[in-house]
Every structure is written in structure tokens, then in C-alpha cells.
PDB file of C-alpha atoms and ligand atoms in Angstrom:
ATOM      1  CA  UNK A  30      84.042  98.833 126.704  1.00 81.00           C
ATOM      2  CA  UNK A  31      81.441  97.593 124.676  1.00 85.00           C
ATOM      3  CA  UNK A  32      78.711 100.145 122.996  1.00 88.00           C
ATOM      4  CA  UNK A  33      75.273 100.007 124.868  1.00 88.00           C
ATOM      5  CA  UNK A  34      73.318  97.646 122.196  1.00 89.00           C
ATOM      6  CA  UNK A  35      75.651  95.256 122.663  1.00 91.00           C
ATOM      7  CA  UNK A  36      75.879  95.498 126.300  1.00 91.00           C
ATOM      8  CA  UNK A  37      72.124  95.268 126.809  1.00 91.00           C
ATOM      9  CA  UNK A  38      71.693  92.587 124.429  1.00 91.00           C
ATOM     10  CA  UNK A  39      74.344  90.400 126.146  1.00 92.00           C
ATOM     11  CA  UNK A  40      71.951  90.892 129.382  1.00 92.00           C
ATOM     12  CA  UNK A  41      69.180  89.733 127.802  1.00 90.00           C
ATOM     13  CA  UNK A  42      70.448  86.419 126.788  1.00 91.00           C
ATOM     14  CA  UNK A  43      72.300  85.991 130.111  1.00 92.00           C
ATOM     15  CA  UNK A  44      67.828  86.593 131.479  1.00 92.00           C
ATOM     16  CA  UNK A  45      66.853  84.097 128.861  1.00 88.00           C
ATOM     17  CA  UNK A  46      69.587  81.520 130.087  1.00 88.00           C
ATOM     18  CA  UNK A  47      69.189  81.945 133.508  1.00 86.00           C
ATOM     19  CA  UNK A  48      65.057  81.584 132.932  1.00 85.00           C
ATOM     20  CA  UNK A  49      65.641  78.365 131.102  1.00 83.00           C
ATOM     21  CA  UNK A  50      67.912  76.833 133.455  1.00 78.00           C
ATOM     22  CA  UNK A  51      65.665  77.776 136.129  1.00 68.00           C
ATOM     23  CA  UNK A  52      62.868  76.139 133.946  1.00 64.00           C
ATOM     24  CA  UNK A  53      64.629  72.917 133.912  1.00 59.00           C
ATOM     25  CA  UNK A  54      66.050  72.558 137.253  1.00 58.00           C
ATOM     26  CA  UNK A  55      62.800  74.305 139.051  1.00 57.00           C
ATOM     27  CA  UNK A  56      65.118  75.899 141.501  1.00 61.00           C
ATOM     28  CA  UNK A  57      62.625  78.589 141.686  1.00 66.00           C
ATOM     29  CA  UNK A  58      60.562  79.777 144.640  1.00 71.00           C
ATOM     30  CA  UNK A  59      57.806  81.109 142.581  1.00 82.00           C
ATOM     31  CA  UNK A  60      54.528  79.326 142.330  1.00 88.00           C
ATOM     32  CA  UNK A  61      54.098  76.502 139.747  1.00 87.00           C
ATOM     33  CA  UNK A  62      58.136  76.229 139.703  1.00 83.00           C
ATOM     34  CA  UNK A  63      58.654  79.039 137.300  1.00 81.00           C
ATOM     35  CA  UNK A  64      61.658  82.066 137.993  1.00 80.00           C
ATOM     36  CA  UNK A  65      59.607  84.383 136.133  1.00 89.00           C
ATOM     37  CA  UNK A  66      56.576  86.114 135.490  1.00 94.00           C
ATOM     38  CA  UNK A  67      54.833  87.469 132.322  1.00 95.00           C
ATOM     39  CA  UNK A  68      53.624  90.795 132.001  1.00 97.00           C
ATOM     40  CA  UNK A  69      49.866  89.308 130.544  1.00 95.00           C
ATOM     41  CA  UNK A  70      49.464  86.904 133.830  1.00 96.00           C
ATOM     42  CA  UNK A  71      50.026  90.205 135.940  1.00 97.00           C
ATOM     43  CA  UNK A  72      47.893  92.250 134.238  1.00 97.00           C
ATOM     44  CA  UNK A  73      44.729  89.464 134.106  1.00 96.00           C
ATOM     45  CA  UNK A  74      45.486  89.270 138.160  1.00 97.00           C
ATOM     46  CA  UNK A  75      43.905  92.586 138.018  1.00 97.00           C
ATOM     47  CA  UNK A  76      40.836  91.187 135.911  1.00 95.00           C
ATOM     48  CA  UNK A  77      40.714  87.641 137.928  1.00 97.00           C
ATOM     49  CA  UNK A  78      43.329  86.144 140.022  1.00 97.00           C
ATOM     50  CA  UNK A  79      41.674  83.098 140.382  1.00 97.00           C
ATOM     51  CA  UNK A  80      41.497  82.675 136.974  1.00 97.00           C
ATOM     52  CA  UNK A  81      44.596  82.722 136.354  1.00 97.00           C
ATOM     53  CA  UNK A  82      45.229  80.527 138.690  1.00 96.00           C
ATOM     54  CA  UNK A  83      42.825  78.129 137.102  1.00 97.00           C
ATOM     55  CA  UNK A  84      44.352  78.823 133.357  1.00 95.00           C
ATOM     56  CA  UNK A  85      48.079  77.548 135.081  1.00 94.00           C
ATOM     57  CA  UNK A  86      46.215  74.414 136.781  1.00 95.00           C
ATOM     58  CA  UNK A  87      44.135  73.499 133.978  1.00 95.00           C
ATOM     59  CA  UNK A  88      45.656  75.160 130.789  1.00 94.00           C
ATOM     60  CA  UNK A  89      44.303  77.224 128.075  1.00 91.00           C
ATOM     61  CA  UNK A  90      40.661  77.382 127.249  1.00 91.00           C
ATOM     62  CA  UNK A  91      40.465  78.261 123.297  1.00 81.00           C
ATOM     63  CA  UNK A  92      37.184  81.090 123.184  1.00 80.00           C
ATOM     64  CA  UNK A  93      36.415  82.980 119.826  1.00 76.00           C
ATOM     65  CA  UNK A  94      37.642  86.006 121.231  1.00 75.00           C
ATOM     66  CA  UNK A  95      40.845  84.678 122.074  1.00 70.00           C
ATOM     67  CA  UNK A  96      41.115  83.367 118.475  1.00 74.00           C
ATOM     68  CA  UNK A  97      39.879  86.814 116.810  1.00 71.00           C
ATOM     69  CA  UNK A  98      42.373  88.715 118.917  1.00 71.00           C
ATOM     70  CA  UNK A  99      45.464  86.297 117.555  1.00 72.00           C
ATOM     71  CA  UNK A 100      44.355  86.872 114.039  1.00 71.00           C
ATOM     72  CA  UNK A 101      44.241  90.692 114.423  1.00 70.00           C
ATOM     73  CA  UNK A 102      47.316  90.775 116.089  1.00 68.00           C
ATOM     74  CA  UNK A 103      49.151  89.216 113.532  1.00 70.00           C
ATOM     75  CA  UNK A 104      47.667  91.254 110.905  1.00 71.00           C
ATOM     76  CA  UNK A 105      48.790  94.428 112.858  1.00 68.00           C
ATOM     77  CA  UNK A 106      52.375  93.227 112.418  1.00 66.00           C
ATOM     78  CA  UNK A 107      52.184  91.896 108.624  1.00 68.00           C
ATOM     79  CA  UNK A 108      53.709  94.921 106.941  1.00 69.00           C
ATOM     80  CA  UNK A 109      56.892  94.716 110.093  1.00 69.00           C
ATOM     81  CA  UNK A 110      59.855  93.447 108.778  1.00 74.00           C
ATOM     82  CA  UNK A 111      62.030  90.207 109.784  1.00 78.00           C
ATOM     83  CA  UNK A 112      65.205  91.309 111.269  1.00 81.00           C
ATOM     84  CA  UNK A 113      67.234  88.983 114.555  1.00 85.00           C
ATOM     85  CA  UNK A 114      67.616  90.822 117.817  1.00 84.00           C
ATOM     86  CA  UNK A 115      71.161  91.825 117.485  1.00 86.00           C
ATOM     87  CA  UNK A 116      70.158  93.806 114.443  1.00 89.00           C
ATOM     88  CA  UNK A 117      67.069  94.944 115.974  1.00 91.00           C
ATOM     89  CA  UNK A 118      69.231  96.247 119.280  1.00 91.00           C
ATOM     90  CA  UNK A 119      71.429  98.070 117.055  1.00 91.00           C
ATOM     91  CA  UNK A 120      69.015 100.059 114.873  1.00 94.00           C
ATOM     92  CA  UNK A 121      67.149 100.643 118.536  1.00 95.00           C
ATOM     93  CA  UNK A 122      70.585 102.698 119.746  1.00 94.00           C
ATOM     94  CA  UNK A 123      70.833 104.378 116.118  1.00 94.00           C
ATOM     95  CA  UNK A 124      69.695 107.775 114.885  1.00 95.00           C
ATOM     96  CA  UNK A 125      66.767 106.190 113.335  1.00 95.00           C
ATOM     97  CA  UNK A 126      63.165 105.936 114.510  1.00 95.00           C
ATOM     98  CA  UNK A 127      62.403 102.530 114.986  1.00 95.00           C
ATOM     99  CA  UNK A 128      58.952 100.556 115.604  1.00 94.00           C
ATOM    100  CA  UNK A 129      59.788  97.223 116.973  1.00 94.00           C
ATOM    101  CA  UNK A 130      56.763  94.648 116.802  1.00 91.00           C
ATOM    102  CA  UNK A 131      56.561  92.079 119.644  1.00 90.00           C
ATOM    103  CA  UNK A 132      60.057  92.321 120.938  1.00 92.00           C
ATOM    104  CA  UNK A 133      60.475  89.782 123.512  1.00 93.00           C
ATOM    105  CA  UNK A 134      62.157  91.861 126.663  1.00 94.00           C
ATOM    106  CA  UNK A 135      63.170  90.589 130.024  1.00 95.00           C
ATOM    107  CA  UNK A 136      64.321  92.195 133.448  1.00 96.00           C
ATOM    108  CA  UNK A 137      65.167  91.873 136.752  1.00 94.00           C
ATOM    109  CA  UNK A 138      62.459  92.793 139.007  1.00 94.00           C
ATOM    110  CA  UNK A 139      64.025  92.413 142.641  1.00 90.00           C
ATOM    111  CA  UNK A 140      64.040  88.506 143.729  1.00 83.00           C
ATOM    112  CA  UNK A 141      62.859  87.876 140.488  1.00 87.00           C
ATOM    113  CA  UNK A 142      62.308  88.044 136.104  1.00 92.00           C
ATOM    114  CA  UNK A 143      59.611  89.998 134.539  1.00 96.00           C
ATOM    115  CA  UNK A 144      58.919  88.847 130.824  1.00 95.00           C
ATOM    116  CA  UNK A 145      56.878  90.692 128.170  1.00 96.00           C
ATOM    117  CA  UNK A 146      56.278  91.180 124.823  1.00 95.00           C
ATOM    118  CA  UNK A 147      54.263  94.467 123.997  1.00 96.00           C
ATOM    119  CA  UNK A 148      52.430  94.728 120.568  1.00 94.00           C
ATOM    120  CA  UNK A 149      54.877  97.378 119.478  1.00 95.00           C
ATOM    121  CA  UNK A 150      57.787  99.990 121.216  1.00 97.00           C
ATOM    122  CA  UNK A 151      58.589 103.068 119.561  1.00 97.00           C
ATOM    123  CA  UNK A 152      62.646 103.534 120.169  1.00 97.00           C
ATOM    124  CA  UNK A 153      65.096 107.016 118.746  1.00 96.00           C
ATOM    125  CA  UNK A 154      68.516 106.446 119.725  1.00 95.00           C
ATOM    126  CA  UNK A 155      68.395 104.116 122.779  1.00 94.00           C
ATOM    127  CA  UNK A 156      65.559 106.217 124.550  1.00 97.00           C
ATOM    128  CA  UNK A 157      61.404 104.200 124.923  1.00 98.00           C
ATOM    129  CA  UNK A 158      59.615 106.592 123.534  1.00 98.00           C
ATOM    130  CA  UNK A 159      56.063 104.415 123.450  1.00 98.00           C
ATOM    131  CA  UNK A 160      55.149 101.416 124.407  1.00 98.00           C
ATOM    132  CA  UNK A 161      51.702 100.317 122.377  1.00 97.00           C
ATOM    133  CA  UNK A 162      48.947  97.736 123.576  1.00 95.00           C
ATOM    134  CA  UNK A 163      46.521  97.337 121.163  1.00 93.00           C
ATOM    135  CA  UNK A 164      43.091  95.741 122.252  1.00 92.00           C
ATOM    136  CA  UNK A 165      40.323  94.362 120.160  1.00 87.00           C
ATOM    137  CA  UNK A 166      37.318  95.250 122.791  1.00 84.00           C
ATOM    138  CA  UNK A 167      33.674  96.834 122.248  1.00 84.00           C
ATOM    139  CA  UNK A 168      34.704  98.890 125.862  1.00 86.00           C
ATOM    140  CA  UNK A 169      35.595 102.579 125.045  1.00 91.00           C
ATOM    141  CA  UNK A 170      37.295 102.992 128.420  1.00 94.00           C
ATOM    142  CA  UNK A 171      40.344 101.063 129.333  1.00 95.00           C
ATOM    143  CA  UNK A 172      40.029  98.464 132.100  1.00 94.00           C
ATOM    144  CA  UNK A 173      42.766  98.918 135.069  1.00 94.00           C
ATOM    145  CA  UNK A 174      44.482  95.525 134.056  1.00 95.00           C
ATOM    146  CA  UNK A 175      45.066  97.073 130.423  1.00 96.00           C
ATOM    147  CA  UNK A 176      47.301 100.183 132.491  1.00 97.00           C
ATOM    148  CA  UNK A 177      48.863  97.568 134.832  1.00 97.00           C
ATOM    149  CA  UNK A 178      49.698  95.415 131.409  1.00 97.00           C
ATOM    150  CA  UNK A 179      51.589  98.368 130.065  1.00 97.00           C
ATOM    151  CA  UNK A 180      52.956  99.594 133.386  1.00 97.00           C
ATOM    152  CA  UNK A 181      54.673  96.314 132.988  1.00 97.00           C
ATOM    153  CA  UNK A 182      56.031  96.438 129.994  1.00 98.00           C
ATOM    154  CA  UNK A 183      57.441 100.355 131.260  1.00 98.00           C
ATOM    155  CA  UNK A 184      58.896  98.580 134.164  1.00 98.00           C
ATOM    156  CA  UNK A 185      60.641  96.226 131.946  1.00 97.00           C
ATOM    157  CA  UNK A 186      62.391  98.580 129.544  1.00 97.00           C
ATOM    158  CA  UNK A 187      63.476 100.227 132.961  1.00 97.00           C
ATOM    159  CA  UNK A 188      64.818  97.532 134.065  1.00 96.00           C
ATOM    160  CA  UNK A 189      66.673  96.455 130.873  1.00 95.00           C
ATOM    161  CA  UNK A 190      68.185 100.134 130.997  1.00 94.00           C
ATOM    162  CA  UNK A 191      66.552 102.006 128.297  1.00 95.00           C
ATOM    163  CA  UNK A 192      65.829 105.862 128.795  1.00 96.00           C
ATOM    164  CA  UNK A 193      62.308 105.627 129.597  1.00 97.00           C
ATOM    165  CA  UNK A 194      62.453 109.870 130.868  1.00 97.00           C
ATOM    166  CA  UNK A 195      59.872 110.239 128.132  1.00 97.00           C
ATOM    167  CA  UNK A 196      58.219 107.078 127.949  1.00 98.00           C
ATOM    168  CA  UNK A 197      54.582 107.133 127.561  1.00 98.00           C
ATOM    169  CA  UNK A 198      51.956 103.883 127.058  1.00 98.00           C
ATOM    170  CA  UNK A 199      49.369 104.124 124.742  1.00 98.00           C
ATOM    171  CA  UNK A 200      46.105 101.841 124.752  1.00 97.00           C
ATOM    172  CA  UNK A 201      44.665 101.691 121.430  1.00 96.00           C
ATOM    173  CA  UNK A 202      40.817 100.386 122.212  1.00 95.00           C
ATOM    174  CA  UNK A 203      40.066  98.675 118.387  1.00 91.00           C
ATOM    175  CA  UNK A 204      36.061  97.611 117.881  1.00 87.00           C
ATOM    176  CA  UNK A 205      36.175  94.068 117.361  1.00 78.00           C
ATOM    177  CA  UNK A 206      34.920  93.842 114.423  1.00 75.00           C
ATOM    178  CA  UNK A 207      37.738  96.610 112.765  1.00 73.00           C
ATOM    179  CA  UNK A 208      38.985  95.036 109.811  1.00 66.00           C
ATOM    180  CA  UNK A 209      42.575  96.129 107.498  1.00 61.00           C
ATOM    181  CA  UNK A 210      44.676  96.672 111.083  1.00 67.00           C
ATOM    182  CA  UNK A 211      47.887  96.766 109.558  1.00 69.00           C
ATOM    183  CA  UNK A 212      46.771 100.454 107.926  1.00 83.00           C
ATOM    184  CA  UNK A 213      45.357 101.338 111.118  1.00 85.00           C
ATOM    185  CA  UNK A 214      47.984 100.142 113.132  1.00 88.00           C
ATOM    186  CA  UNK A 215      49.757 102.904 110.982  1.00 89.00           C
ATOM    187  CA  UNK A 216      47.574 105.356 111.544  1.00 92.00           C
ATOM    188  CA  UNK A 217      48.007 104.920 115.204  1.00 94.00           C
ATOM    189  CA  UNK A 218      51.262 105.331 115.652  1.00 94.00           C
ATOM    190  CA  UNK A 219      51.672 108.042 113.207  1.00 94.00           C
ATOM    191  CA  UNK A 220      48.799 110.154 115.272  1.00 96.00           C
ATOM    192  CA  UNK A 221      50.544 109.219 118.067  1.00 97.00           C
ATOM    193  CA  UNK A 222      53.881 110.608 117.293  1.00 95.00           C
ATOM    194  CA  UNK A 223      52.778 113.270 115.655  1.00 96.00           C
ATOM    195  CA  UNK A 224      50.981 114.552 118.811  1.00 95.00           C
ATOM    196  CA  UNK A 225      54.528 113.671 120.844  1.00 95.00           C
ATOM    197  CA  UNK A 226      54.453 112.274 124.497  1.00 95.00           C
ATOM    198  CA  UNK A 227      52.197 113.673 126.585  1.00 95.00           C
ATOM    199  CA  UNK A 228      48.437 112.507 127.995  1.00 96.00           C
ATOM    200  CA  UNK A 229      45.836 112.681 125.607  1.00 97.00           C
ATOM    201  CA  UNK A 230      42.981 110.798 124.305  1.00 97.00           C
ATOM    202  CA  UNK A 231      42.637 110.405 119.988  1.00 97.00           C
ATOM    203  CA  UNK A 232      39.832 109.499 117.996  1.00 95.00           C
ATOM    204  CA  UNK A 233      41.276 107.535 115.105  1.00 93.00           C
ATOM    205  CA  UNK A 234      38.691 105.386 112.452  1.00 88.00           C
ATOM    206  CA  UNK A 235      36.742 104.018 114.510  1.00 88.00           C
ATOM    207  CA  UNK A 236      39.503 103.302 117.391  1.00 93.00           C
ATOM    208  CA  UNK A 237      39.949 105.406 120.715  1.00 96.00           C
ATOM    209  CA  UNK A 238      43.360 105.971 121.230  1.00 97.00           C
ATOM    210  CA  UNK A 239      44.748 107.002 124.965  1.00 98.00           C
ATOM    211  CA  UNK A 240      48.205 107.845 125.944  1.00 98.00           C
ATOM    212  CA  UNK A 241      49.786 108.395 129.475  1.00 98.00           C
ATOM    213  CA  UNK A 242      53.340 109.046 130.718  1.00 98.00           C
ATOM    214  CA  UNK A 243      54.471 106.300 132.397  1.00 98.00           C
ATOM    215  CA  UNK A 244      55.261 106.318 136.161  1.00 96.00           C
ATOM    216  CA  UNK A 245      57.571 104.047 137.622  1.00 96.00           C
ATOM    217  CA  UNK A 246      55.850 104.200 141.356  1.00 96.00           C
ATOM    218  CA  UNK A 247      52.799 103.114 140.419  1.00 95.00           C
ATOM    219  CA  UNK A 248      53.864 100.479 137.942  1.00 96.00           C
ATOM    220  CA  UNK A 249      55.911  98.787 141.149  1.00 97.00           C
ATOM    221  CA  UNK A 250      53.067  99.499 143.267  1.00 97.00           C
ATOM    222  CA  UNK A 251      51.054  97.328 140.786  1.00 96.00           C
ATOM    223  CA  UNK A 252      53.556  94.709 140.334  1.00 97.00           C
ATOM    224  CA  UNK A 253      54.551  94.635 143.676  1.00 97.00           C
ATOM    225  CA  UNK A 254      50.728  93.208 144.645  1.00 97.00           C
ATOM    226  CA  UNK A 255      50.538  91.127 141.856  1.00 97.00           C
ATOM    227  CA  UNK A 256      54.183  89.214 143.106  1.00 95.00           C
ATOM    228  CA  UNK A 257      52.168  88.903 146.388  1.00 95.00           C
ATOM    229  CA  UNK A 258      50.907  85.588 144.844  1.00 96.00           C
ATOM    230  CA  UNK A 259      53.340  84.163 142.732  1.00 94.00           C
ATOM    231  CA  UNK A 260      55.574  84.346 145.604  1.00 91.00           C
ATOM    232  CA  UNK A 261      52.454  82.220 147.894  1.00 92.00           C
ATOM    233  CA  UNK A 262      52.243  84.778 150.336  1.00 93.00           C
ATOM    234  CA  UNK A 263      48.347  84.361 149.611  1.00 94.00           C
ATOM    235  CA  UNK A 264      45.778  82.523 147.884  1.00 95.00           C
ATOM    236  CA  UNK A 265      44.287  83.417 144.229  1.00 97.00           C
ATOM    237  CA  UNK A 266      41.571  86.021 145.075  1.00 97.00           C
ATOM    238  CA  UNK A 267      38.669  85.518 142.565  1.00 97.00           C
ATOM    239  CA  UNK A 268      37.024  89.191 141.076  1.00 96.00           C
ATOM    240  CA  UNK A 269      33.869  89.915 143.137  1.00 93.00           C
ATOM    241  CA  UNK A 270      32.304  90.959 139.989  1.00 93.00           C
ATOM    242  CA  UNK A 271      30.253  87.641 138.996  1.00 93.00           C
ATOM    243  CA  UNK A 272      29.379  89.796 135.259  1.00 92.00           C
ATOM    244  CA  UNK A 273      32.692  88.248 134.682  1.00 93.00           C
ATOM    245  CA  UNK A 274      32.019  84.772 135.380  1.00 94.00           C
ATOM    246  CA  UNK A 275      29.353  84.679 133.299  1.00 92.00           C
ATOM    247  CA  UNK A 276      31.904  85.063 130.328  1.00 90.00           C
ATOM    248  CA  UNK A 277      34.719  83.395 131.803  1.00 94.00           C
ATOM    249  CA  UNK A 278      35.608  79.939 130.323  1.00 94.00           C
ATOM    250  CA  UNK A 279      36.754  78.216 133.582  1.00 95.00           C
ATOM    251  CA  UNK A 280      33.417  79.273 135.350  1.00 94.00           C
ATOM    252  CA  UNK A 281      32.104  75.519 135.239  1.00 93.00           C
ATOM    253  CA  UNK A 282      35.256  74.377 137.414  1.00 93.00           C
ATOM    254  CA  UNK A 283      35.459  77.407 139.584  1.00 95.00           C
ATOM    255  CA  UNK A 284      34.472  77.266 143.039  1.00 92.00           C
ATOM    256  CA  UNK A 285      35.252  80.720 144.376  1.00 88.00           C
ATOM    257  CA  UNK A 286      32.991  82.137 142.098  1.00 85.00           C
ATOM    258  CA  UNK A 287      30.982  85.291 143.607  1.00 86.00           C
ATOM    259  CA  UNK A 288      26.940  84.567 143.743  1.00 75.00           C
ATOM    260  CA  UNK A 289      25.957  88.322 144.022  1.00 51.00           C
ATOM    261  CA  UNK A 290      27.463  91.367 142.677  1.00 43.00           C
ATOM    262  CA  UNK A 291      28.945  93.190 145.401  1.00 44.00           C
ATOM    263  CA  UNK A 292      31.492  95.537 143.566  1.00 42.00           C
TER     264      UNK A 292
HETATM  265  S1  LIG B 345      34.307  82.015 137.245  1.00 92.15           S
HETATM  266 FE1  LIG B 345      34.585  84.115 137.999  1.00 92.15          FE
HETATM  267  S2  LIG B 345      35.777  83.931 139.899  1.00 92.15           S
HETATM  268 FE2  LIG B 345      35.960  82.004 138.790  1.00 92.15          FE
HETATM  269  S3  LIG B 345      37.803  82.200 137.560  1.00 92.15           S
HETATM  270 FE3  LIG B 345      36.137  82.850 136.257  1.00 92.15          FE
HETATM  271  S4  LIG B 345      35.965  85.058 136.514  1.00 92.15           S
HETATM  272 FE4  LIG B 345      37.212  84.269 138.194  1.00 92.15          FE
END
């Protein structure tokens, strides 16, 4: 019998097969042809559907803050080092406490694939500790599509098999304007280990830190709407929330935009 790592790791590239043959064949019943469906498009469902409909119909809209958050993302993950997945899955399973940066993870989710890649997972010998999203925003509160983005990614190391028993997510809210991440990216986690997994909210520099067990109810309760319209059993519902629109880069082609606020 082979040892877990191995095990999981064949199941991932049997996922990552079976999504790319259902890429090129488009045997899929999911919208837009696809057999899976990323964590990010679920959790911006919560922000906008509609606009994420849009963003699949008419592609990516390049916006400073798109462009500042891809820079500071990369600069949270410059001191990580290089290693392959089979490496990666084996230190994961070992007695060693290991941060894994951007680890691209796939699942079954019932009829079909979930796909993420969460800014960093904290793993000890085969068991999720933390799952990190880290999110350059003025906003000192987390939005509901930044829990449903993590719920995801919880969801997804279920799903793969890892012991999530003491998972918790942590949303790290960075000011925008926060320069040297990597060091506080360090900071971060260390605060966050250090106070172990349970809820709590951290000041750390100028960042506000929030963790929260993860629940696996209400991550499928989440998901579970969200699958509603990838699988067409409705339309894209646009926010009602026209703040939004007003800083939404598809807003000139939209025409389910809301003309009052109303929520
Ligand atoms: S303009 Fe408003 S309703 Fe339309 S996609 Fe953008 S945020 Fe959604």
C-alpha cells in the first residue's frame, strides 16, 4: 500500500488529467464548457455574479488594483523556496512544519472539480492546520466573499483528504499601500501560530489579522449556491449594491446594473 503523500498526490494528477481532458473535449455540463470551478470565481459570486459572468464573456479587465495586488502577492512569496509537488507532498506528511505558498489543490466536489490556490497553507504531519488569504484592501472588516473564498479552499483540502479537525482560515486585511510583505507575511504567520487555532482577531503593523475555525456545513452551504449557476439552473444575479458598479470595470457593458441602492 502506498504511504498517504503518495497516494494523495497520485489523485491530484488523476483531477488535473481528468480537468484537461474535459477542457479539450468540453464534455462538461458546466457553464462556458468547463468541468471545474475555481475557488476565486465562487467567492466574487458573492461580491457580483453578474460580473463574473461578464469577466468569462468578455475576459479580463486590467485595473491598478488588480495590478498592485499581483505585485504584492508575489513579493509575499519571494523568500518561499522552489521545490516540485512530489517533494512538497512529502515534507507536507513529515514531522516538519511546513508553509506551502500557492499550492495548486483540486477536489471532487459532488458532480463536479473545485480548483484553488490559497496564498499560503500551514501543514504538520499530513494535518491543514491554516489556510491564509491575504488581501491588499483599505476595509478593516472582511467582506462575506473573502470567508466564502477560504471556505473554499477548507472544502478543498477536505476533499483531497487532509485532516482539516483543526483547520482554521485566516484573513490577513493588508492597507494597500503596506510595503516589505515578505517580512510581514512572516510576521503573520508567526503571530498566527503562536496564538494556535482558535478565533481571534490580531493587530499586526499596520495589518488586521482574523482567524476562524473552519466549518464544513457552511462552506457547502456556500458552495452549494454558488454551483446553482455554473450548473444553469439560473441566471447571473447582479449585486443590488450599485456603490459597486461605480468601481466595477465592466459597468459600461452591464445592463443589469442596479439604479438605486436598495441593500
Ligand atoms: S456594473 Fe454592477 S451589476 Fe454590473 S457587473 Fe459591475 S458590479 Fe455587477
Amino acid at each position: 500500500m502506498k504511504p498517504p503523500h503518495e497516494r494523495l498526490l497520485d489523485e491530484q494528477t488523476a483531477l488535473f488529467h481528468e480537468i484537461t481532458l474535459g477542457r479539450k473535449s468540453g464534455d462538461t455540463e458546466i457553464r462556458f464548457g468547463q468541468p471545474w470551478v475555481a475557488a476565486s470565481s465562487i467567492a466574487d459570486q458573492y461580491y457580483c455574479e453578474q460580473k463574473v459572468e461578464l469577466r468569462r464573456l468578455l475576459g479580463e479587465i486590467e485595473t491598478k488594483d488588480k495590478q498592485r495586488g499581483s505585485v504584492a502577492h508575489e513579493e509575499l512569496a519571494s523568500d518561499a523556496l522552489e521545490t516540485n509537488q512530489e517533494d512538497l507532498f512529502h515534507i507536507i506528511f513529515s514531522d516538519q512544519l511546513t508553509i506551502a505558498h500557492e499550492l495548486l489543490l483540486v477536489s471532487r466536489y459532488k458532480d463536479l472539480i473545485l480548483v484553488g490556490q490559497p496564498d499560503a497553507v500551514a501543514f504538520h504531519q499530513g494535518r491543514a492546520l491554516f489556510v491564509f488569504e491575504f488581501k491588499f484592501s483599505h476595509s478593516r472588516i472582511p467582506y462575506h466573499s473573502y470567508h466564502v473564498q477560504a471556505n473554499v479552499y477548507g472544502k478543498i483540502l477536505e476533499g483531497i483528504g487532509f485532516d482539516i479537525s483543526t483547520l482554521c482560515y485566516v484573513i490577513a486585511l493588508i492597507p494597500s499601500s503596506t510595503k516589505g510583505e515578505s517580512t510581514l507575511f512572516t510576521n503573520i504567520v508567526q503571530a498566527v501560530m503562536d496564538n494556535g487555532p482558535q478565533e481571534v482577531t490580531l493587530d499586526i503593523d499596520t495589518s488586521k489579522v482574523y482567524v476562524f475555525p473552519y466549518r464544513s456545513t457552511p462552506a457547502e452551504e456556500d458552495i452549494d449556491w454558488a454551483l446553482e449557476y455554473w450548473r444553469s439552473k439560473r441566471d447571473a444575479i447582479p449585486t443590488r449594491n450599485p456603490n459597486k458598479c461605480t468601481r466595477c470595470e465592466y459597468t459600461a457593458s452591464c445592463e443589469l446594473k442596479p439604479d438605486t441602492y436598495t441593500h
